[in-house]
Amino acid sequence: MQTWSLVSICVLLSIIARWGVSLNSYSGAGKPPMFGDYEAQRHWQEVTYNLPIQEWYFNTTNNDLNYWGLDYPPLTAYHSWICAYLAKTINPEWVELHKSRGYESTQHKLFMRTTVLVADLLIYIPAVVLYCLYLTDGSSKKKVSVMFCFLLYPGLILIDYGHFQYNGVSLGFALWGILALGLGWDVLGSMAFSLALNYKQMELYHALPFFCYLLGKCIKTGLMGRGLFLLVRVGVTVLATFALCWLPFLAEPSQAMQVVRRIFPVARGLFEDKVANTWCSLNTLIKIRSILSGDSQLYLSLACTLLAVLPSCIRLLTKPTFWHFKLALVNSSLAFFLFSFQVHEKSILLAALPACLLLNDLPLMALWFLQASTFSMLPLFLKDGLLVPYIVTSLGFLFFSIYLLSALDHCSEDKLRLGAYNKLFYWVLKMDLAFIVRWKFYISIAAMVGLSIAAAVLIAPLHLPDLFPVLISTTAFLHFLGTFIHFNVVQFSEPPSRKSQKKSN
Amino acid sequence: MAADSCSWFSALAVGVSLLKCFFISAYRSTDFEVHRNWLAITHSLPVSRWYYENTSEWTLDYPPLFAWFEFGLSQVARSFDANMLQVENLNYASPATVLFQRLSVIVTDVVFIYAARECCRCVRDPKGSRDILSQPSFVLAVLLLWNFGLLLVDHIHFQYNGFLFGFLLLSVAKHLQSQHLQGALLFAFLLNLKHIYLYVAPAYGVYLLRSYCFTQDNKDGSIRWSSFSLRRLLALGAIVTSVCALSFGPFIAMGQLPQVLSRLFPFKRGLCHAYWAPNIWALYNVLDKTLAVLGVRLKLLDKAELPLASMTGGLVQEFEHSVLPSVTPAVTLVCTLLSILPAAASIWLRPRGARGFLRCLLLCALGSFMFGWHVHEKAILIAILPLSILAVENREDAGIFLILTTTGHYSLFPLLFTPAELPFKVALMLMFSIFSFTALRKLHSAQGFLLHPLEVIYLLGLVAVAIACEVVFPLSPWQQRLPFLPLLVTSVYCAMGVCYAFLRLYASLLLQREDKPKLL
């Protein structure tokens, strides 16, 4: 069969999966007074449609910032504004100022879900298809398999189509950036990534690798000659893109400052809810938030994040190849997730995207991490009533990624890139590391399944109401930490010596 | 089949089962309530009341074995939500009920999956071809397991056809494997699960009598009367009678047979279903309507004299023709029998093994679909699924298959009319069509093209019809005046394709010189 038909069948399947999830409930359905992210997005449509652009980020009589005030960069606001226009033509009630607050109906849900699907079809899905066709190596069947697993990653589908957000847009832009860099179109890539940054500030998790990769490339080609030219071009592109996105807010400095303040709410504290990062997991042992003041928490997390990011970024700077770039993206986003300030459980999607890029090279590790990332958001899914789609998509992803990528068949030490461990711990040389890894995988999957069932079925004891969320976040944290260490080790070990890998650099 | 076939087949089966789970919270038709009601009836009432209960308008109108099947399901249903098992709880659909009913369809599809596996064993893969994707058995597995119609009708619209087709395909596979008694037993079970399969019973009867009860042929292929085996006939008879006795026996003993039969065969319904199935009568109705309109225009007819033809009003009702003679159930019965007769005669005179039988079965299914009384559009699946087997083996049949499936499947579109399900039906249909076209073409690439250019143009016309009916029409002002127009266009356009496929299939049976020995 031709590749095009396989590709289109996979894309159609992924659309069906997405639409299937979207028929389920969304966050805050029928839960006044605050509702959830679904209402937040609807409210932004209402605000952007009815208010002048100067009022969008300000607390005014018509714009109560305490009720889902806009706290994403301008591109999100423009997107809401476009959606609001469509909404207005279909049914003006959906975006009526003040009166539409908490509006819920089947038609409206259908409309909102459609906007997510359209955004995905325009940005995320084409990026995935092109990435897999052009930047993964192997037969066309292999490429299609990787693409299928990439598109079926449950975390993103469940958050965007179940919980309700537009992560596909920012991640899609980032992926376009990665794709362009991989193909050698550095200027276009930096533009796409700037758009991603302007859609969601969380894309900063990916910023350092982009920066280091481009800078490293400039240095390699000679900072005095062509490298400088490239640097200037990239710099100008980034500045121009930012300026374009922020144009309406640049007239007055106070406007721009207010947007920045809204985007980076440092006052919110070290972490919220139960998130699978270091601080929250540490919290079960030491109550950091009561020991340290707000400012010192901020500095501590900043220092830890920088320390964690540094090794992989320096490595990338010295060896600016696409392979190191991909690894640095995972490492950097994981470092941010694990150590930075005010992390949401959904931010793991930022680490999941680059992990998807590694599905072809390191199938077992990538899918293991991806599964753990989906699992880490289980408390959220339970709250939103997404248990059934969680089970279905997770099973599907696990089954097909293991089957299609033959993840468990090829787990020799070489394939898993465990060589470095042999050098590090020469005394365990005699042990079969691949065997241990495989069993660790089985045990971890069993643990995740067990905890999922327990969290869904059992009722936590009265004196420990958060028992399952804490257990889930701690388990997921251990996975993330392990992945972080492993991918750092892989980045510092010898790169794979395959022809195609060199070709793509 | 190769040793690794197990892995790809289970991957396909697991994949489609998970896919079905995505439709759990999708739209469901009144058939959902029908089956819930049957669960309640069989669970909470004694057997003697099953065919008398009429609290709900959806009375039990399937044969007794299906009632027992519902009874078995209801035992599990109890642990999901016992409230769904109360007859008075009309239109009860708690989340647990929905989950249970949906899962029951998905789980009982295991029968279908097993049957598909048996069918795949019956096609031979060419040796030496490495690529799994272009092996006939793989293609057949996808065409059966991922069939668009079944996904739509069973898992969104809601019915248990997968389970039932499992019996039919398994029985066909048994015949292909020359295990005729098992095949007959399975078919007897099937008939007692859902009597719509009486449509294909003539094929079974003729084939078993001719090719199983007569053990030998003359050299020229004609029947050798002396080879008649009474033992075989008795064995067949015993099987069929015992299954029917098992099913209807208790009701005969209770003296309820007339009541049961009146439930099973309600002739009070109209010639066509609310939405016309794409068959001869759809064309006949349109011809009648056109003649009436033309007659009025040309002043040949008086408008006042015409009966008020309400066409597809949305209710199951009698429809009087205004110009052409009205059609009675007896006429449809005669037409159906006449359409089946040549096929049955053909395999009687010149039996061509199990493939010939399969062809005859298809013609019976299509014949009764074309001419039957009150045919549902879903019945086209009885022809589409078995035809998949022939399509992967023969280029000619592959062409017919493509026409029949595309039109037949498209004619199912009006079953789902809610906007939220539009992406599902479009994506599923596209997926299935892309696969069947590219895979069958690859499979028969050595023998040239599958479709005539005119046929391609006809099929592309379906895209235009789809866009007109699903996108343009709802936005146009005709929406108010002629709400039934898209249904009419769909069924008429599809009826042409189905008729054409029927005729071509007939030609392939009657004109075929001598079948190559394809039997295993």
PDB file of N, CA, C and O in Angstrom, chain B residues 123 140 143 354-356 358-360 362-363 366 383-406 436-437 440-441 443-444 447-451 455 500-510 512 515-516 518:
ATOM      1  N   VAL B 123      -8.693 -18.099   3.025  1.00  0.00           N
ATOM      2  CA  VAL B 123      -8.061 -17.559   1.820  1.00  0.00           C
ATOM      3  C   VAL B 123      -6.582 -17.891   1.861  1.00  0.00           C
ATOM      4  O   VAL B 123      -5.956 -17.857   2.913  1.00  0.00           O
ATOM      5  N   LEU B 140      -8.450  -9.058   4.091  1.00  0.00           N
ATOM      6  CA  LEU B 140      -9.770  -9.560   4.466  1.00  0.00           C
ATOM      7  C   LEU B 140     -10.062  -9.265   5.939  1.00  0.00           C
ATOM      8  O   LEU B 140     -11.171  -8.847   6.285  1.00  0.00           O
ATOM      9  N   LEU B 143     -11.051  -5.696   6.193  1.00  0.00           N
ATOM     10  CA  LEU B 143     -12.355  -5.438   5.582  1.00  0.00           C
ATOM     11  C   LEU B 143     -13.477  -5.951   6.481  1.00  0.00           C
ATOM     12  O   LEU B 143     -14.546  -5.342   6.550  1.00  0.00           O
ATOM     13  N   ALA B 354     -18.045 -24.389  -2.572  1.00  0.00           N
ATOM     14  CA  ALA B 354     -18.480 -23.444  -1.544  1.00  0.00           C
ATOM     15  C   ALA B 354     -18.461 -22.016  -2.049  1.00  0.00           C
ATOM     16  O   ALA B 354     -19.245 -21.186  -1.599  1.00  0.00           O
ATOM     17  N   ARG B 355     -17.565 -21.715  -3.014  1.00  0.00           N
ATOM     18  CA  ARG B 355     -17.555 -20.354  -3.568  1.00  0.00           C
ATOM     19  C   ARG B 355     -18.846 -20.069  -4.322  1.00  0.00           C
ATOM     20  O   ARG B 355     -19.386 -18.960  -4.259  1.00  0.00           O
ATOM     21  N   GLY B 356     -19.316 -21.066  -5.058  1.00  0.00           N
ATOM     22  CA  GLY B 356     -20.583 -20.904  -5.754  1.00  0.00           C
ATOM     23  C   GLY B 356     -21.712 -20.670  -4.771  1.00  0.00           C
ATOM     24  O   GLY B 356     -22.588 -19.826  -4.979  1.00  0.00           O
ATOM     25  N   LEU B 358     -21.407 -19.346  -1.837  1.00  0.00           N
ATOM     26  CA  LEU B 358     -21.253 -18.004  -1.278  1.00  0.00           C
ATOM     27  C   LEU B 358     -21.846 -16.963  -2.230  1.00  0.00           C
ATOM     28  O   LEU B 358     -22.543 -16.036  -1.818  1.00  0.00           O
ATOM     29  N   ARG B 359     -21.601 -17.169  -3.525  1.00  0.00           N
ATOM     30  CA  ARG B 359     -22.142 -16.263  -4.518  1.00  0.00           C
ATOM     31  C   ARG B 359     -23.666 -16.292  -4.492  1.00  0.00           C
ATOM     32  O   ARG B 359     -24.329 -15.253  -4.565  1.00  0.00           O
ATOM     33  N   CYS B 360     -24.205 -17.489  -4.374  1.00  0.00           N
ATOM     34  CA  CYS B 360     -25.666 -17.634  -4.337  1.00  0.00           C
ATOM     35  C   CYS B 360     -26.225 -16.966  -3.093  1.00  0.00           C
ATOM     36  O   CYS B 360     -27.258 -16.285  -3.135  1.00  0.00           O
ATOM     37  N   LEU B 362     -24.975 -14.448  -1.533  1.00  0.00           N
ATOM     38  CA  LEU B 362     -24.937 -13.000  -1.745  1.00  0.00           C
ATOM     39  C   LEU B 362     -26.116 -12.550  -2.586  1.00  0.00           C
ATOM     40  O   LEU B 362     -26.743 -11.524  -2.306  1.00  0.00           O
ATOM     41  N   LEU B 363     -26.413 -13.355  -3.627  1.00  0.00           N
ATOM     42  CA  LEU B 363     -27.511 -12.966  -4.508  1.00  0.00           C
ATOM     43  C   LEU B 363     -28.840 -13.042  -3.779  1.00  0.00           C
ATOM     44  O   LEU B 363     -29.722 -12.218  -4.000  1.00  0.00           O
ATOM     45  N   LEU B 366     -28.913  -9.961  -1.614  1.00  0.00           N
ATOM     46  CA  LEU B 366     -29.147  -8.751  -2.402  1.00  0.00           C
ATOM     47  C   LEU B 366     -30.527  -8.764  -3.032  1.00  0.00           C
ATOM     48  O   LEU B 366     -31.200  -7.734  -3.089  1.00  0.00           O
ATOM     49  N   ALA B 383     -25.007  -8.540   2.603  1.00  0.00           N
ATOM     50  CA  ALA B 383     -24.295  -8.811   1.353  1.00  0.00           C
ATOM     51  C   ALA B 383     -22.845  -8.347   1.423  1.00  0.00           C
ATOM     52  O   ALA B 383     -21.948  -9.015   0.923  1.00  0.00           O
ATOM     53  N   ILE B 384     -22.623  -7.208   2.065  1.00  0.00           N
ATOM     54  CA  ILE B 384     -21.283  -6.618   2.031  1.00  0.00           C
ATOM     55  C   ILE B 384     -20.265  -7.510   2.735  1.00  0.00           C
ATOM     56  O   ILE B 384     -19.173  -7.763   2.214  1.00  0.00           O
ATOM     57  N   LEU B 385     -20.628  -8.002   3.914  1.00  0.00           N
ATOM     58  CA  LEU B 385     -19.616  -8.739   4.688  1.00  0.00           C
ATOM     59  C   LEU B 385     -19.163 -10.018   3.997  1.00  0.00           C
ATOM     60  O   LEU B 385     -17.962 -10.227   3.824  1.00  0.00           O
ATOM     61  N   PRO B 386     -20.098 -10.899   3.549  1.00  0.00           N
ATOM     62  CA  PRO B 386     -19.597 -12.105   2.876  1.00  0.00           C
ATOM     63  C   PRO B 386     -18.885 -11.796   1.549  1.00  0.00           C
ATOM     64  O   PRO B 386     -17.972 -12.524   1.163  1.00  0.00           O
ATOM     65  N   LEU B 387     -19.298 -10.706   0.910  1.00  0.00           N
ATOM     66  CA  LEU B 387     -18.647 -10.379  -0.366  1.00  0.00           C
ATOM     67  C   LEU B 387     -17.169 -10.049  -0.166  1.00  0.00           C
ATOM     68  O   LEU B 387     -16.358 -10.229  -1.082  1.00  0.00           O
ATOM     69  N   SER B 388     -16.817  -9.594   1.032  1.00  0.00           N
ATOM     70  CA  SER B 388     -15.401  -9.287   1.310  1.00  0.00           C
ATOM     71  C   SER B 388     -14.515 -10.492   1.014  1.00  0.00           C
ATOM     72  O   SER B 388     -13.396 -10.344   0.525  1.00  0.00           O
ATOM     73  N   ILE B 389     -15.025 -11.680   1.322  1.00  0.00           N
ATOM     74  CA  ILE B 389     -14.207 -12.883   1.122  1.00  0.00           C
ATOM     75  C   ILE B 389     -13.895 -13.057  -0.357  1.00  0.00           C
ATOM     76  O   ILE B 389     -12.755 -13.324  -0.744  1.00  0.00           O
ATOM     77  N   LEU B 390     -14.935 -12.884  -1.198  1.00  0.00           N
ATOM     78  CA  LEU B 390     -14.710 -13.045  -2.635  1.00  0.00           C
ATOM     79  C   LEU B 390     -13.825 -11.927  -3.171  1.00  0.00           C
ATOM     80  O   LEU B 390     -13.023 -12.140  -4.081  1.00  0.00           O
ATOM     81  N   ALA B 391     -13.975 -10.738  -2.570  1.00  0.00           N
ATOM     82  CA  ALA B 391     -13.255  -9.576  -3.117  1.00  0.00           C
ATOM     83  C   ALA B 391     -11.752  -9.732  -3.024  1.00  0.00           C
ATOM     84  O   ALA B 391     -11.030  -9.236  -3.881  1.00  0.00           O
ATOM     85  N   VAL B 392     -11.256 -10.398  -1.979  1.00  0.00           N
ATOM     86  CA  VAL B 392      -9.800 -10.498  -1.877  1.00  0.00           C
ATOM     87  C   VAL B 392      -9.262 -11.616  -2.768  1.00  0.00           C
ATOM     88  O   VAL B 392      -8.060 -11.744  -2.940  1.00  0.00           O
ATOM     89  N   GLU B 393     -10.173 -12.435  -3.342  1.00  0.00           N
ATOM     90  CA  GLU B 393      -9.693 -13.555  -4.146  1.00  0.00           C
ATOM     91  C   GLU B 393      -9.780 -13.302  -5.639  1.00  0.00           C
ATOM     92  O   GLU B 393      -9.050 -13.903  -6.415  1.00  0.00           O
ATOM     93  N   ASN B 394     -10.688 -12.425  -6.017  1.00  0.00           N
ATOM     94  CA  ASN B 394     -11.024 -12.316  -7.430  1.00  0.00           C
ATOM     95  C   ASN B 394     -11.126 -10.849  -7.838  1.00  0.00           C
ATOM     96  O   ASN B 394     -11.781 -10.056  -7.165  1.00  0.00           O
ATOM     97  N   ARG B 395     -10.499 -10.504  -8.935  1.00  0.00           N
ATOM     98  CA  ARG B 395     -10.476  -9.109  -9.354  1.00  0.00           C
ATOM     99  C   ARG B 395     -11.874  -8.594  -9.695  1.00  0.00           C
ATOM    100  O   ARG B 395     -12.264  -7.500  -9.306  1.00  0.00           O
ATOM    101  N   GLU B 396     -12.612  -9.410 -10.450  1.00  0.00           N
ATOM    102  CA  GLU B 396     -13.973  -9.038 -10.850  1.00  0.00           C
ATOM    103  C   GLU B 396     -14.823  -8.703  -9.616  1.00  0.00           C
ATOM    104  O   GLU B 396     -15.496  -7.676  -9.550  1.00  0.00           O
ATOM    105  N   ASP B 397     -14.754  -9.615  -8.618  1.00  0.00           N
ATOM    106  CA  ASP B 397     -15.553  -9.400  -7.402  1.00  0.00           C
ATOM    107  C   ASP B 397     -15.069  -8.192  -6.623  1.00  0.00           C
ATOM    108  O   ASP B 397     -15.860  -7.522  -5.962  1.00  0.00           O
ATOM    109  N   ALA B 398     -13.768  -7.924  -6.717  1.00  0.00           N
ATOM    110  CA  ALA B 398     -13.246  -6.761  -5.997  1.00  0.00           C
ATOM    111  C   ALA B 398     -13.890  -5.485  -6.529  1.00  0.00           C
ATOM    112  O   ALA B 398     -14.264  -4.598  -5.756  1.00  0.00           O
ATOM    113  N   GLY B 399     -14.055  -5.415  -7.868  1.00  0.00           N
ATOM    114  CA  GLY B 399     -14.716  -4.253  -8.442  1.00  0.00           C
ATOM    115  C   GLY B 399     -16.143  -4.113  -7.957  1.00  0.00           C
ATOM    116  O   GLY B 399     -16.585  -3.033  -7.549  1.00  0.00           O
ATOM    117  N   ILE B 400     -16.880  -5.245  -7.972  1.00  0.00           N
ATOM    118  CA  ILE B 400     -18.270  -5.207  -7.498  1.00  0.00           C
ATOM    119  C   ILE B 400     -18.309  -4.808  -6.032  1.00  0.00           C
ATOM    120  O   ILE B 400     -19.144  -4.009  -5.605  1.00  0.00           O
ATOM    121  N   PHE B 401     -17.375  -5.371  -5.275  1.00  0.00           N
ATOM    122  CA  PHE B 401     -17.321  -5.068  -3.842  1.00  0.00           C
ATOM    123  C   PHE B 401     -17.162  -3.573  -3.617  1.00  0.00           C
ATOM    124  O   PHE B 401     -17.853  -2.983  -2.781  1.00  0.00           O
ATOM    125  N   LEU B 402     -16.251  -2.952  -4.379  1.00  0.00           N
ATOM    126  CA  LEU B 402     -16.012  -1.523  -4.168  1.00  0.00           C
ATOM    127  C   LEU B 402     -17.267  -0.708  -4.438  1.00  0.00           C
ATOM    128  O   LEU B 402     -17.601   0.205  -3.683  1.00  0.00           O
ATOM    129  N   ILE B 403     -17.979  -1.067  -5.502  1.00  0.00           N
ATOM    130  CA  ILE B 403     -19.203  -0.312  -5.809  1.00  0.00           C
ATOM    131  C   ILE B 403     -20.256  -0.543  -4.731  1.00  0.00           C
ATOM    132  O   ILE B 403     -20.854   0.389  -4.192  1.00  0.00           O
ATOM    133  N   LEU B 404     -20.430  -1.819  -4.387  1.00  0.00           N
ATOM    134  CA  LEU B 404     -21.491  -2.146  -3.432  1.00  0.00           C
ATOM    135  C   LEU B 404     -21.200  -1.556  -2.059  1.00  0.00           C
ATOM    136  O   LEU B 404     -22.087  -0.983  -1.418  1.00  0.00           O
ATOM    137  N   THR B 405     -19.955  -1.683  -1.590  1.00  0.00           N
ATOM    138  CA  THR B 405     -19.675  -1.162  -0.248  1.00  0.00           C
ATOM    139  C   THR B 405     -19.771   0.350  -0.221  1.00  0.00           C
ATOM    140  O   THR B 405     -20.337   0.915   0.710  1.00  0.00           O
ATOM    141  N   THR B 406     -19.234   0.998  -1.238  1.00  0.00           N
ATOM    142  CA  THR B 406     -19.237   2.462  -1.174  1.00  0.00           C
ATOM    143  C   THR B 406     -20.671   2.982  -1.177  1.00  0.00           C
ATOM    144  O   THR B 406     -21.028   3.815  -0.340  1.00  0.00           O
ATOM    145  N   SER B 436      -9.994   0.128   1.480  1.00  0.00           N
ATOM    146  CA  SER B 436     -10.473  -0.914   0.572  1.00  0.00           C
ATOM    147  C   SER B 436     -10.025  -0.626  -0.861  1.00  0.00           C
ATOM    148  O   SER B 436      -9.624  -1.545  -1.570  1.00  0.00           O
ATOM    149  N   PHE B 437     -10.034   0.628  -1.255  1.00  0.00           N
ATOM    150  CA  PHE B 437      -9.613   0.932  -2.621  1.00  0.00           C
ATOM    151  C   PHE B 437      -8.129   0.638  -2.820  1.00  0.00           C
ATOM    152  O   PHE B 437      -7.749  -0.063  -3.755  1.00  0.00           O
ATOM    153  N   LEU B 440      -7.227  -3.305  -2.164  1.00  0.00           N
ATOM    154  CA  LEU B 440      -7.705  -4.240  -3.192  1.00  0.00           C
ATOM    155  C   LEU B 440      -6.993  -3.974  -4.519  1.00  0.00           C
ATOM    156  O   LEU B 440      -6.703  -4.903  -5.271  1.00  0.00           O
ATOM    157  N   ARG B 441      -6.688  -2.725  -4.765  1.00  0.00           N
ATOM    158  CA  ARG B 441      -5.994  -2.419  -6.005  1.00  0.00           C
ATOM    159  C   ARG B 441      -4.599  -3.029  -6.002  1.00  0.00           C
ATOM    160  O   ARG B 441      -4.156  -3.612  -6.985  1.00  0.00           O
ATOM    161  N   LEU B 443      -3.711  -5.561  -4.281  1.00  0.00           N
ATOM    162  CA  LEU B 443      -3.862  -7.013  -4.282  1.00  0.00           C
ATOM    163  C   LEU B 443      -4.030  -7.559  -5.695  1.00  0.00           C
ATOM    164  O   LEU B 443      -3.499  -8.607  -6.041  1.00  0.00           O
ATOM    165  N   HIS B 444      -4.796  -6.836  -6.504  1.00  0.00           N
ATOM    166  CA  HIS B 444      -5.069  -7.313  -7.857  1.00  0.00           C
ATOM    167  C   HIS B 444      -4.317  -6.488  -8.887  1.00  0.00           C
ATOM    168  O   HIS B 444      -4.750  -6.387 -10.036  1.00  0.00           O
ATOM    169  N   GLN B 447      -3.609  -7.704 -12.478  1.00  0.00           N
ATOM    170  CA  GLN B 447      -4.641  -7.968 -13.481  1.00  0.00           C
ATOM    171  C   GLN B 447      -5.321  -6.706 -13.990  1.00  0.00           C
ATOM    172  O   GLN B 447      -6.432  -6.752 -14.479  1.00  0.00           O
ATOM    173  N   GLY B 448      -4.695  -5.566 -13.794  1.00  0.00           N
ATOM    174  CA  GLY B 448      -5.280  -4.350 -14.351  1.00  0.00           C
ATOM    175  C   GLY B 448      -6.222  -3.656 -13.394  1.00  0.00           C
ATOM    176  O   GLY B 448      -6.298  -3.990 -12.219  1.00  0.00           O
ATOM    177  N   PHE B 449      -6.970  -2.707 -13.941  1.00  0.00           N
ATOM    178  CA  PHE B 449      -7.797  -1.862 -13.097  1.00  0.00           C
ATOM    179  C   PHE B 449      -9.031  -2.594 -12.575  1.00  0.00           C
ATOM    180  O   PHE B 449      -9.538  -3.525 -13.193  1.00  0.00           O
ATOM    181  N   LEU B 450      -9.506  -2.131 -11.432  1.00  0.00           N
ATOM    182  CA  LEU B 450     -10.673  -2.766 -10.826  1.00  0.00           C
ATOM    183  C   LEU B 450     -11.970  -2.164 -11.333  1.00  0.00           C
ATOM    184  O   LEU B 450     -12.978  -2.834 -11.417  1.00  0.00           O
ATOM    185  N   LEU B 451     -11.917  -0.876 -11.636  1.00  0.00           N
ATOM    186  CA  LEU B 451     -13.156  -0.180 -11.962  1.00  0.00           C
ATOM    187  C   LEU B 451     -13.075   0.439 -13.342  1.00  0.00           C
ATOM    188  O   LEU B 451     -12.023   0.893 -13.783  1.00  0.00           O
ATOM    189  N   GLU B 455     -17.644   3.887 -13.806  1.00  0.00           N
ATOM    190  CA  GLU B 455     -17.930   3.523 -12.413  1.00  0.00           C
ATOM    191  C   GLU B 455     -17.232   4.478 -11.455  1.00  0.00           C
ATOM    192  O   GLU B 455     -17.793   4.880 -10.436  1.00  0.00           O
ATOM    193  N   TYR B 500     -26.830  -1.947  -9.817  1.00  0.00           N
ATOM    194  CA  TYR B 500     -25.762  -2.277 -10.754  1.00  0.00           C
ATOM    195  C   TYR B 500     -24.896  -3.409 -10.211  1.00  0.00           C
ATOM    196  O   TYR B 500     -24.590  -4.377 -10.919  1.00  0.00           O
ATOM    197  N   ALA B 501     -24.547  -3.295  -8.924  1.00  0.00           N
ATOM    198  CA  ALA B 501     -23.720  -4.336  -8.308  1.00  0.00           C
ATOM    199  C   ALA B 501     -24.461  -5.668  -8.317  1.00  0.00           C
ATOM    200  O   ALA B 501     -23.878  -6.731  -8.572  1.00  0.00           O
ATOM    201  N   PHE B 502     -25.764  -5.622  -8.067  1.00  0.00           N
ATOM    202  CA  PHE B 502     -26.591  -6.830  -8.063  1.00  0.00           C
ATOM    203  C   PHE B 502     -26.550  -7.506  -9.433  1.00  0.00           C
ATOM    204  O   PHE B 502     -26.305  -8.715  -9.547  1.00  0.00           O
ATOM    205  N   LEU B 503     -26.745  -6.676 -10.467  1.00  0.00           N
ATOM    206  CA  LEU B 503     -26.751  -7.252 -11.821  1.00  0.00           C
ATOM    207  C   LEU B 503     -25.386  -7.831 -12.182  1.00  0.00           C
ATOM    208  O   LEU B 503     -25.285  -8.908 -12.763  1.00  0.00           O
ATOM    209  N   ARG B 504     -24.348  -7.112 -11.814  1.00  0.00           N
ATOM    210  CA  ARG B 504     -23.012  -7.608 -12.161  1.00  0.00           C
ATOM    211  C   ARG B 504     -22.697  -8.896 -11.421  1.00  0.00           C
ATOM    212  O   ARG B 504     -22.075  -9.812 -11.959  1.00  0.00           O
ATOM    213  N   LEU B 505     -23.134  -8.967 -10.192  1.00  0.00           N
ATOM    214  CA  LEU B 505     -22.896 -10.178  -9.418  1.00  0.00           C
ATOM    215  C   LEU B 505     -23.646 -11.349 -10.040  1.00  0.00           C
ATOM    216  O   LEU B 505     -23.142 -12.473 -10.121  1.00  0.00           O
ATOM    217  N   TYR B 506     -24.868 -11.057 -10.498  1.00  0.00           N
ATOM    218  CA  TYR B 506     -25.649 -12.104 -11.165  1.00  0.00           C
ATOM    219  C   TYR B 506     -24.927 -12.581 -12.411  1.00  0.00           C
ATOM    220  O   TYR B 506     -24.791 -13.778 -12.660  1.00  0.00           O
ATOM    221  N   ALA B 507     -24.446 -11.599 -13.169  1.00  0.00           N
ATOM    222  CA  ALA B 507     -23.740 -11.960 -14.400  1.00  0.00           C
ATOM    223  C   ALA B 507     -22.537 -12.828 -14.085  1.00  0.00           C
ATOM    224  O   ALA B 507     -22.259 -13.816 -14.782  1.00  0.00           O
ATOM    225  N   SER B 508     -21.839 -12.480 -13.019  1.00  0.00           N
ATOM    226  CA  SER B 508     -20.638 -13.248 -12.705  1.00  0.00           C
ATOM    227  C   SER B 508     -20.990 -14.679 -12.332  1.00  0.00           C
ATOM    228  O   SER B 508     -20.208 -15.594 -12.553  1.00  0.00           O
ATOM    229  N   LEU B 509     -22.170 -14.895 -11.751  1.00  0.00           N
ATOM    230  CA  LEU B 509     -22.549 -16.271 -11.409  1.00  0.00           C
ATOM    231  C   LEU B 509     -23.004 -17.031 -12.641  1.00  0.00           C
ATOM    232  O   LEU B 509     -22.614 -18.183 -12.864  1.00  0.00           O
ATOM    233  N   LEU B 510     -23.845 -16.378 -13.442  1.00  0.00           N
ATOM    234  CA  LEU B 510     -24.464 -17.107 -14.546  1.00  0.00           C
ATOM    235  C   LEU B 510     -23.523 -17.290 -15.724  1.00  0.00           C
ATOM    236  O   LEU B 510     -23.583 -18.289 -16.430  1.00  0.00           O
ATOM    237  N   GLN B 512     -20.223 -17.330 -15.598  1.00  0.00           N
ATOM    238  CA  GLN B 512     -18.943 -17.942 -15.277  1.00  0.00           C
ATOM    239  C   GLN B 512     -18.854 -19.303 -15.967  1.00  0.00           C
ATOM    240  O   GLN B 512     -19.757 -20.118 -15.856  1.00  0.00           O
ATOM    241  N   ASP B 515     -15.604 -22.656 -12.541  1.00  0.00           N
ATOM    242  CA  ASP B 515     -14.772 -22.128 -11.460  1.00  0.00           C
ATOM    243  C   ASP B 515     -13.500 -22.952 -11.327  1.00  0.00           C
ATOM    244  O   ASP B 515     -13.536 -24.174 -11.379  1.00  0.00           O
ATOM    245  N   LYS B 516     -12.427 -22.231 -11.186  1.00  0.00           N
ATOM    246  CA  LYS B 516     -11.195 -22.955 -10.886  1.00  0.00           C
ATOM    247  C   LYS B 516     -11.368 -23.601  -9.509  1.00  0.00           C
ATOM    248  O   LYS B 516     -12.029 -23.035  -8.652  1.00  0.00           O
ATOM    249  N   LYS B 518     -11.035 -23.779  -6.228  1.00  0.00           N
ATOM    250  CA  LYS B 518     -10.409 -22.923  -5.216  1.00  0.00           C
ATOM    251  C   LYS B 518     -10.592 -23.519  -3.827  1.00  0.00           C
ATOM    252  O   LYS B 518     -10.156 -22.950  -2.842  1.00  0.00           O
TER     253      LYS B 518
END
